[in-house]
């Protein structure tokens, strides 16, 4: 039997998906400009792209942009719980973009979808967490030599790619899109900041004001969540392992303590560290009755879910949508949102379009840069060129009606001189 050319939940959802894609697109002016130019210039004419991203209305606007630029794009989900089924249906039905993504897909289906994306024999891949790159280094390594480059969207993915590079095992050129200023300074901070709190509120309807919100990890994502929670009146506690970041949190006016201390007092716990078992058995044991726990880091490893299950005498599934109650001996309840997966995508809609506009314009332009420079690229981790970041930032400012000053000739001369004015 021939393999299916797509795998989505239900085509009856497609019409709604289209509306959501159009709605998101209205708030993506920079990507729209890229799309208009790609339409004229066809930078990807006939090239095969495989994207493994969260299948959302914003991602739909990205893959449409690549397709308009001449690419044959296949899309699969980068997380089993983040797919917007209506968007996936619309991409297949209205855009003829083969999409493999079903919200809640099991492990086997998730991997089948990844394989389907690579069976497309891409020359450019896009990852949000290095899933395709991992396969390109194992079962699909025969495709590696044909690859122009792979784009990486998230911090966790970039960490893995740099580990591969350090071990001398990296087989393909990769571009650390996450590390572009126009990505992480906005998407990670303001996108994760808002959408994580959005996920918590949609799932629990809890009042944030007055709560003790424990934010594990004070990278760009943690900073974003902490500042939004504080803005809503929470007493924010930060846990960290890096002294400089911990100091930053302290001087930002937040309480800093160990997770052991925080576990006893927190009402809501949000992990954003990229590492495993940040909330471990001893912390779960110490938590108050009614504590709410969730994760907004890339993988569902930050909370020790096995320990949570072991500690519980009973699990009441779906006490609200996306919320499971774990009942411990003595009746203490711990509420887990979104099965410990990315709470902003599992329980809400991910980052708003306006911020994904910058991330995905950066993605699209980084791909174009890779294609233009394909002859020069070797297996290593590349930064996004500064010119791309500047262009995206300028356009975003323009779309917000913001003008900025420019250096005068005198000022330029001053900045480039070492002797002047000393
Ligand atoms: N990552 C976080 N939010 C996202 C969104 N809305 N679309 C795609 N990827 C995302």
Short mmCIF file of C-alpha atoms and ligand atoms in Angstrom, two decimals:
data_model
loop_
_atom_site.label_atom_id
_atom_site.label_comp_id
_atom_site.label_asym_id
_atom_site.label_seq_id
_atom_site.Cartn_x
_atom_site.Cartn_y
_atom_site.Cartn_z
CA UNK A 1 0.00 0.00 0.00
CA UNK A 2 1.34 3.44 -0.93
CA UNK A 3 2.17 5.65 2.08
CA UNK A 4 -0.44 8.29 2.88
CA UNK A 5 0.38 11.77 1.58
CA UNK A 6 -0.87 13.39 4.77
CA UNK A 7 -2.23 12.49 8.18
CA UNK A 8 -4.58 14.94 9.84
CA UNK A 9 -7.49 14.52 12.20
CA UNK A 10 -10.57 15.68 10.35
CA UNK A 11 -11.16 17.69 7.16
CA UNK A 12 -14.37 19.09 8.59
CA UNK A 13 -12.13 21.35 10.67
CA UNK A 14 -10.41 22.82 7.62
CA UNK A 15 -12.66 25.84 7.18
CA UNK A 16 -12.09 26.98 10.73
CA UNK A 17 -8.36 26.34 10.31
CA UNK A 18 -8.28 28.61 7.29
CA UNK A 19 -9.93 31.43 9.22
CA UNK A 20 -7.35 31.10 12.00
CA UNK A 21 -4.47 31.07 9.53
CA UNK A 22 -5.77 34.27 7.91
CA UNK A 23 -6.29 35.87 11.34
CA UNK A 24 -2.72 35.09 12.40
CA UNK A 25 -1.38 36.28 9.04
CA UNK A 26 -2.83 39.76 9.64
CA UNK A 27 -0.42 40.13 12.53
CA UNK A 28 2.64 38.95 10.60
CA UNK A 29 3.58 41.96 8.45
CA UNK A 30 7.28 41.16 8.20
CA UNK A 31 6.66 37.62 7.02
CA UNK A 32 4.15 39.04 4.54
CA UNK A 33 6.85 41.25 3.03
CA UNK A 34 9.13 38.22 2.72
CA UNK A 35 6.30 36.30 1.07
CA UNK A 36 5.70 39.04 -1.51
CA UNK A 37 9.37 39.07 -2.46
CA UNK A 38 9.63 35.26 -2.53
CA UNK A 39 6.63 35.20 -4.86
CA UNK A 40 8.53 37.37 -7.35
CA UNK A 41 12.00 35.88 -6.94
CA UNK A 42 11.24 32.16 -6.39
CA UNK A 43 14.40 31.51 -4.32
CA UNK A 44 13.41 27.90 -3.55
CA UNK A 45 12.09 26.89 -6.95
CA UNK A 46 11.65 23.10 -7.04
CA UNK A 47 13.49 22.48 -3.76
CA UNK A 48 12.23 19.98 -1.19
CA UNK A 49 11.75 21.33 2.34
CA UNK A 50 10.74 19.26 5.39
CA UNK A 51 9.62 21.21 8.43
CA UNK A 52 9.11 19.70 11.87
CA UNK A 53 7.49 22.53 13.81
CA UNK A 54 4.53 23.14 16.08
CA UNK A 55 1.63 22.95 13.66
CA UNK A 56 -0.08 26.25 14.45
CA UNK A 57 -1.70 29.07 12.48
CA UNK A 58 1.62 30.95 12.60
CA UNK A 59 3.57 27.99 11.26
CA UNK A 60 0.98 27.72 8.49
CA UNK A 61 1.90 31.24 7.42
CA UNK A 62 5.57 30.24 7.33
CA UNK A 63 5.05 27.13 5.22
CA UNK A 64 2.79 29.07 2.85
CA UNK A 65 5.63 31.59 2.46
CA UNK A 66 8.12 28.84 1.61
CA UNK A 67 5.70 27.32 -0.87
CA UNK A 68 5.07 30.67 -2.55
CA UNK A 69 8.87 30.90 -2.88
CA UNK A 70 8.86 27.74 -4.99
CA UNK A 71 9.54 25.08 -2.33
CA UNK A 72 7.77 21.74 -2.09
CA UNK A 73 7.11 21.66 1.64
CA UNK A 74 6.11 18.80 3.91
CA UNK A 75 5.19 19.59 7.50
CA UNK A 76 5.08 17.37 10.58
CA UNK A 77 4.52 18.07 14.27
CA UNK A 78 7.46 18.76 16.56
CA UNK A 79 5.39 17.87 19.62
CA UNK A 80 2.53 15.37 20.03
CA UNK A 81 0.32 17.83 21.91
CA UNK A 82 0.92 21.14 20.13
CA UNK A 83 -0.92 20.53 16.84
CA UNK A 84 -3.90 22.69 15.98
CA UNK A 85 -5.97 20.09 14.13
CA UNK A 86 -8.01 22.65 12.21
CA UNK A 87 -4.84 24.29 10.90
CA UNK A 88 -3.38 20.93 9.86
CA UNK A 89 -6.60 20.09 7.98
CA UNK A 90 -6.62 23.45 6.22
CA UNK A 91 -2.99 23.14 5.14
CA UNK A 92 -3.78 19.89 3.37
CA UNK A 93 -7.19 20.86 2.03
CA UNK A 94 -6.63 24.47 0.99
CA UNK A 95 -2.88 24.82 0.53
CA UNK A 96 -2.06 21.32 -0.71
CA UNK A 97 0.79 21.14 1.79
CA UNK A 98 1.31 17.52 2.94
CA UNK A 99 0.95 17.68 6.71
CA UNK A 100 1.45 14.90 9.23
CA UNK A 101 0.15 16.03 12.59
CA UNK A 102 -2.65 15.05 14.95
CA UNK A 103 -3.05 16.56 18.40
CA UNK A 104 -2.52 13.82 21.00
CA UNK A 105 -0.79 11.44 18.57
CA UNK A 106 0.99 8.57 20.30
CA UNK A 107 4.72 7.99 20.27
CA UNK A 108 4.58 5.60 17.32
CA UNK A 109 2.50 7.95 15.20
CA UNK A 110 4.74 10.89 16.10
CA UNK A 111 7.79 9.00 14.79
CA UNK A 112 5.91 7.75 11.73
CA UNK A 113 5.17 11.39 10.94
CA UNK A 114 8.83 12.40 11.33
CA UNK A 115 9.78 9.63 8.93
CA UNK A 116 7.14 10.68 6.44
CA UNK A 117 8.66 14.17 6.47
CA UNK A 118 12.12 12.79 5.72
CA UNK A 119 10.84 10.38 3.08
CA UNK A 120 10.25 13.61 1.13
CA UNK A 121 14.08 13.74 0.68
CA UNK A 122 14.52 17.36 1.72
CA UNK A 123 17.44 19.65 0.96
CA UNK A 124 16.39 22.06 3.70
CA UNK A 125 14.96 20.93 7.03
CA UNK A 126 13.45 23.02 9.82
CA UNK A 127 13.39 21.75 13.36
CA UNK A 128 11.98 22.90 16.65
CA UNK A 129 14.01 20.64 18.94
CA UNK A 130 16.41 18.85 16.52
CA UNK A 131 14.13 15.85 15.82
CA UNK A 132 14.80 15.73 12.07
CA UNK A 133 18.50 16.42 12.56
CA UNK A 134 18.70 13.50 14.99
CA UNK A 135 17.20 11.19 12.37
CA UNK A 136 19.52 12.63 9.73
CA UNK A 137 22.37 11.41 11.93
CA UNK A 138 20.91 7.93 12.43
CA UNK A 139 18.29 6.14 10.31
CA UNK A 140 18.28 8.80 7.57
CA UNK A 141 22.01 9.53 7.45
CA UNK A 142 21.99 8.65 3.72
CA UNK A 143 20.22 11.99 3.15
CA UNK A 144 22.82 14.07 5.00
CA UNK A 145 25.18 14.62 2.06
CA UNK A 146 22.35 16.09 -0.01
CA UNK A 147 21.30 18.57 2.63
CA UNK A 148 21.89 22.29 2.04
CA UNK A 149 21.23 23.12 5.69
CA UNK A 150 18.95 22.60 8.63
CA UNK A 151 17.32 25.45 10.56
CA UNK A 152 16.90 25.15 14.32
CA UNK A 153 14.16 27.14 16.04
CA UNK A 154 14.68 26.49 19.73
CA UNK A 155 17.27 26.72 22.52
CA UNK A 156 17.11 23.00 23.36
CA UNK A 157 17.74 22.09 19.73
CA UNK A 158 20.71 24.46 19.44
CA UNK A 159 22.25 22.97 22.60
CA UNK A 160 22.07 19.51 21.00
CA UNK A 161 23.52 20.71 17.72
CA UNK A 162 26.43 22.38 19.46
CA UNK A 163 27.05 19.12 21.38
CA UNK A 164 27.11 17.24 18.04
CA UNK A 165 29.53 19.82 16.62
CA UNK A 166 31.76 19.63 19.71
CA UNK A 167 31.96 15.84 19.35
CA UNK A 168 32.96 16.20 15.68
CA UNK A 169 29.81 14.24 14.76
CA UNK A 170 27.81 16.95 12.97
CA UNK A 171 27.19 15.90 9.37
CA UNK A 172 25.29 18.87 8.00
CA UNK A 173 25.38 22.67 8.07
CA UNK A 174 22.88 23.97 10.62
CA UNK A 175 21.69 27.48 11.28
CA UNK A 176 20.94 28.47 14.86
CA UNK A 177 17.85 30.55 14.13
CA UNK A 178 17.05 30.56 17.85
CA UNK A 179 20.20 32.52 18.55
CA UNK A 180 19.28 35.40 16.26
CA UNK A 181 18.43 38.50 18.29
CA UNK A 182 15.19 38.86 16.33
CA UNK A 183 14.19 35.41 17.59
CA UNK A 184 15.17 34.75 21.18
CA UNK A 185 14.95 38.29 22.55
CA UNK A 186 11.30 38.49 21.55
CA UNK A 187 9.88 35.00 20.97
CA UNK A 188 11.54 33.41 24.00
CA UNK A 189 10.95 36.37 26.30
CA UNK A 190 7.65 37.99 25.31
CA UNK A 191 6.19 35.02 23.43
CA UNK A 192 6.86 32.42 26.11
CA UNK A 193 6.15 34.98 28.82
CA UNK A 194 2.63 35.67 27.62
CA UNK A 195 1.65 32.29 26.19
CA UNK A 196 2.79 30.33 29.25
CA UNK A 197 0.64 32.41 31.58
CA UNK A 198 -2.14 32.14 28.98
CA UNK A 199 -1.87 28.32 29.09
CA UNK A 200 -2.00 28.26 32.90
CA UNK A 201 -5.03 30.53 33.01
CA UNK A 202 -6.93 28.71 30.25
CA UNK A 203 -6.28 25.39 31.95
CA UNK A 204 -7.00 26.37 35.55
CA UNK A 205 -8.78 29.76 35.51
CA UNK A 206 -6.62 30.62 38.52
CA UNK A 207 -6.03 34.15 39.75
CA UNK A 208 -2.33 34.97 39.43
CA UNK A 209 -2.44 38.00 41.73
CA UNK A 210 -1.14 37.21 45.19
CA UNK A 211 0.07 33.72 44.27
CA UNK A 212 3.59 32.49 44.85
CA UNK A 213 4.72 31.57 41.36
CA UNK A 214 7.93 29.55 41.21
CA UNK A 215 9.81 30.00 37.93
CA UNK A 216 12.54 27.41 37.44
CA UNK A 217 15.21 28.78 35.11
CA UNK A 218 16.01 32.44 34.41
CA UNK A 219 17.03 32.27 30.75
CA UNK A 220 15.10 34.38 28.23
CA UNK A 221 11.97 32.23 28.61
CA UNK A 222 12.12 32.27 32.41
CA UNK A 223 12.69 36.04 32.42
CA UNK A 224 9.61 36.48 30.25
CA UNK A 225 7.37 34.33 32.44
CA UNK A 226 8.67 35.90 35.66
CA UNK A 227 8.05 39.43 34.40
CA UNK A 228 4.52 38.63 33.19
CA UNK A 229 3.60 36.82 36.40
CA UNK A 230 4.93 39.71 38.43
CA UNK A 231 3.01 42.16 36.26
CA UNK A 232 -0.15 40.29 37.20
CA UNK A 233 0.57 40.61 40.89
CA UNK A 234 2.29 37.31 41.67
CA UNK A 235 5.06 36.98 44.21
CA UNK A 236 7.66 35.45 41.94
CA UNK A 237 10.31 33.05 43.17
CA UNK A 238 13.16 32.06 40.86
CA UNK A 239 15.25 28.91 41.12
CA UNK A 240 18.52 28.76 39.17
CA UNK A 241 21.79 26.85 38.97
CA UNK A 242 23.81 29.59 37.26
CA UNK A 243 25.12 32.22 39.71
CA UNK A 244 25.00 35.13 37.25
CA UNK A 245 21.42 34.45 36.28
CA UNK A 246 20.43 33.98 39.91
CA UNK A 247 21.99 37.32 40.71
CA UNK A 248 20.18 38.93 37.82
CA UNK A 249 16.88 37.58 39.15
CA UNK A 250 17.70 38.84 42.65
CA UNK A 251 18.53 42.31 41.33
CA UNK A 252 15.39 42.28 39.20
CA UNK A 253 13.69 42.26 42.58
CA UNK A 254 12.62 38.59 42.64
CA UNK A 255 13.07 36.09 45.43
CA UNK A 256 15.73 33.50 44.66
CA UNK A 257 15.95 30.21 46.53
CA UNK A 258 16.53 26.52 45.99
CA UNK A 259 13.75 24.32 44.65
CA UNK A 260 13.77 22.48 47.96
CA UNK A 261 12.83 25.73 49.72
CA UNK A 262 10.45 26.87 46.98
CA UNK A 263 8.61 23.53 46.91
CA UNK A 264 7.16 24.15 50.37
CA UNK A 265 5.74 27.58 49.62
CA UNK A 266 4.84 27.70 45.90
CA UNK A 267 1.26 27.78 44.59
CA UNK A 268 2.18 27.47 40.90
CA UNK A 269 5.40 25.98 39.51
CA UNK A 270 6.60 26.58 35.94
CA UNK A 271 9.77 24.91 34.65
CA UNK A 272 11.77 26.46 31.81
CA UNK A 273 15.28 25.11 32.24
CA UNK A 274 15.80 22.65 29.36
CA UNK A 275 17.03 20.09 31.87
CA UNK A 276 15.53 17.02 33.46
CA UNK A 277 13.87 16.48 36.83
CA UNK A 278 14.04 20.05 37.97
CA UNK A 279 10.96 19.18 39.98
CA UNK A 280 11.98 15.85 41.51
CA UNK A 281 10.39 13.41 43.94
CA UNK A 282 11.55 15.24 47.08
CA UNK A 283 10.04 18.48 45.77
CA UNK A 284 6.71 16.85 44.92
CA UNK A 285 6.59 15.39 48.40
CA UNK A 286 7.17 18.81 49.96
CA UNK A 287 4.51 20.67 47.94
CA UNK A 288 1.34 22.08 49.44
CA UNK A 289 -2.06 20.56 48.83
CA UNK A 290 -3.44 22.09 45.62
CA UNK A 291 -0.09 23.02 44.09
CA UNK A 292 -0.26 23.45 40.31
CA UNK A 293 2.74 22.30 38.29
CA UNK A 294 3.55 22.70 34.61
CA UNK A 295 6.42 22.89 32.16
CA UNK A 296 7.16 25.38 29.42
CA UNK A 297 10.54 23.96 28.41
CA UNK A 298 10.87 22.03 25.16
CA UNK A 299 10.68 18.44 26.44
CA UNK A 300 8.41 16.81 29.02
CA UNK A 301 11.37 15.84 31.18
CA UNK A 302 11.59 18.79 33.55
CA UNK A 303 9.07 17.37 36.02
CA UNK A 304 9.81 13.83 37.20
CA UNK A 305 6.51 12.39 35.98
CA UNK A 306 7.44 8.86 36.93
CA UNK A 307 8.00 9.93 40.52
CA UNK A 308 4.70 11.82 40.49
CA UNK A 309 2.90 8.65 39.38
CA UNK A 310 4.75 6.53 41.93
CA UNK A 311 3.86 8.91 44.74
CA UNK A 312 0.18 8.99 43.82
CA UNK A 313 -2.48 6.62 45.00
CA UNK A 314 -4.84 7.83 42.27
CA UNK A 315 -4.91 10.04 39.19
CA UNK A 316 -8.11 11.89 38.33
CA UNK A 317 -7.75 12.63 34.64
CA UNK A 318 -9.12 15.83 33.13
CA UNK A 319 -10.51 17.45 36.25
CA UNK A 320 -10.55 20.36 33.82
CA UNK A 321 -9.42 20.32 30.20
CA UNK A 322 -5.64 19.73 30.19
CA UNK A 323 -5.48 19.26 33.99
CA UNK A 324 -4.92 15.95 35.81
CA UNK A 325 -5.13 15.69 39.60
CA UNK A 326 -2.55 13.45 41.27
CA UNK A 327 -3.79 12.35 44.67
CA UNK A 328 -1.08 11.47 47.20
CA UNK A 329 -1.46 9.42 50.39
CA UNK A 330 -3.36 11.51 52.93
CA UNK A 331 -5.36 13.15 50.13
CA UNK A 332 -2.91 15.86 49.05
CA UNK A 333 -3.57 16.88 45.45
CA UNK A 334 -1.04 18.08 42.90
CA UNK A 335 -2.46 19.39 39.64
CA UNK A 336 -0.42 18.75 36.48
CA UNK A 337 -1.20 20.80 33.37
CA UNK A 338 -0.73 19.44 29.84
CA UNK A 339 0.91 16.18 30.92
CA UNK A 340 4.10 18.10 31.63
CA UNK A 341 4.48 19.11 27.97
CA UNK A 342 4.85 22.68 26.76
CA UNK A 343 1.98 24.34 28.61
CA UNK A 344 1.70 27.25 26.21
CA UNK A 345 1.01 24.96 23.27
CA UNK A 346 -0.72 22.10 25.07
CA UNK A 347 -3.21 24.33 26.92
CA UNK A 348 -3.17 27.52 24.82
CA UNK A 349 -2.27 28.53 21.26
CA UNK A 350 1.47 29.08 21.59
CA UNK A 351 3.05 32.48 21.06
CA UNK A 352 0.95 35.18 19.48
CA UNK A 353 1.35 35.77 15.75
CA UNK A 354 2.93 39.18 16.19
CA UNK A 355 6.03 37.68 17.81
CA UNK A 356 6.15 34.56 15.60
CA UNK A 357 6.24 37.09 12.74
CA UNK A 358 9.83 37.90 13.65
CA UNK A 359 10.86 34.31 14.37
CA UNK A 360 9.47 33.01 11.12
CA UNK A 361 10.63 35.92 8.96
CA UNK A 362 14.08 35.13 10.39
CA UNK A 363 13.58 31.41 9.56
CA UNK A 364 12.53 32.14 6.00
CA UNK A 365 15.39 34.57 5.36
CA UNK A 366 17.96 32.27 6.99
CA UNK A 367 16.82 29.51 4.60
CA UNK A 368 17.23 31.86 1.65
CA UNK A 369 20.71 32.80 2.88
CA UNK A 370 21.62 29.09 3.18
CA UNK A 371 20.41 28.37 -0.34
CA UNK A 372 22.34 31.35 -1.74
CA UNK A 373 25.49 30.27 0.11
CA UNK A 374 25.08 26.52 -0.30
CA UNK A 375 28.42 26.03 -2.03
CA UNK A 376 30.31 27.56 0.90
CA UNK A 377 28.52 25.80 3.76
CA UNK A 378 30.21 23.00 5.67
CA UNK A 379 28.98 20.87 8.61
CA UNK A 380 28.98 23.40 11.43
CA UNK A 381 26.61 25.57 13.45
CA UNK A 382 26.11 28.95 11.73
CA UNK A 383 24.69 32.16 13.16
CA UNK A 384 21.99 34.05 11.29
CA UNK A 385 23.68 36.94 9.43
CA UNK A 386 23.39 40.31 11.18
CA UNK A 387 21.94 41.84 8.00
CA UNK A 388 18.93 39.51 8.33
CA UNK A 389 18.38 40.52 11.96
CA UNK A 390 18.63 44.23 11.11
CA UNK A 391 16.22 43.91 8.22
CA UNK A 392 13.65 42.04 10.31
CA UNK A 393 13.96 44.52 13.20
CA UNK A 394 13.63 47.54 10.89
CA UNK A 395 10.56 46.15 9.22
CA UNK A 396 8.95 45.23 12.51
CA UNK A 397 9.56 48.75 13.82
CA UNK A 398 8.07 50.16 10.62
CA UNK A 399 4.98 47.98 11.02
CA UNK A 400 4.57 49.36 14.54
CA UNK A 401 4.80 52.94 13.23
CA UNK A 402 8.07 53.54 15.07
CA UNK A 403 10.85 55.64 13.59
CA UNK A 404 14.38 55.72 15.00
CA UNK A 405 17.32 58.07 14.63
CA UNK A 406 20.30 57.49 12.36
CA UNK A 407 23.92 58.35 13.08
CA UNK A 408 25.19 61.61 11.59
CA UNK A 409 28.45 61.51 9.62
CA UNK A 410 30.11 63.17 12.61
CA UNK A 411 28.80 60.53 15.01
CA UNK A 412 29.84 57.70 12.72
CA UNK A 413 33.34 59.13 12.50
CA UNK A 414 33.49 59.48 16.29
CA UNK A 415 32.48 55.86 16.83
CA UNK A 416 35.07 54.54 14.40
CA UNK A 417 37.92 56.60 15.81
CA UNK A 418 40.06 55.51 18.76
CA UNK A 419 41.77 58.87 19.33
CA UNK A 420 38.90 61.34 19.12
CA UNK A 421 37.71 62.95 22.35
CA UNK A 422 40.04 61.17 24.74
N1 LIG B 1 6.37 28.02 19.37
C1 LIG B 1 5.77 28.73 20.33
N2 LIG B 1 4.65 29.29 19.89
C2 LIG B 1 4.50 28.93 18.60
C3 LIG B 1 3.52 29.20 17.61
N3 LIG B 1 2.47 29.97 17.85
N4 LIG B 1 3.71 28.65 16.41
C4 LIG B 1 4.78 27.87 16.16
N5 LIG B 1 5.73 27.60 17.04
C5 LIG B 1 5.60 28.12 18.26
#
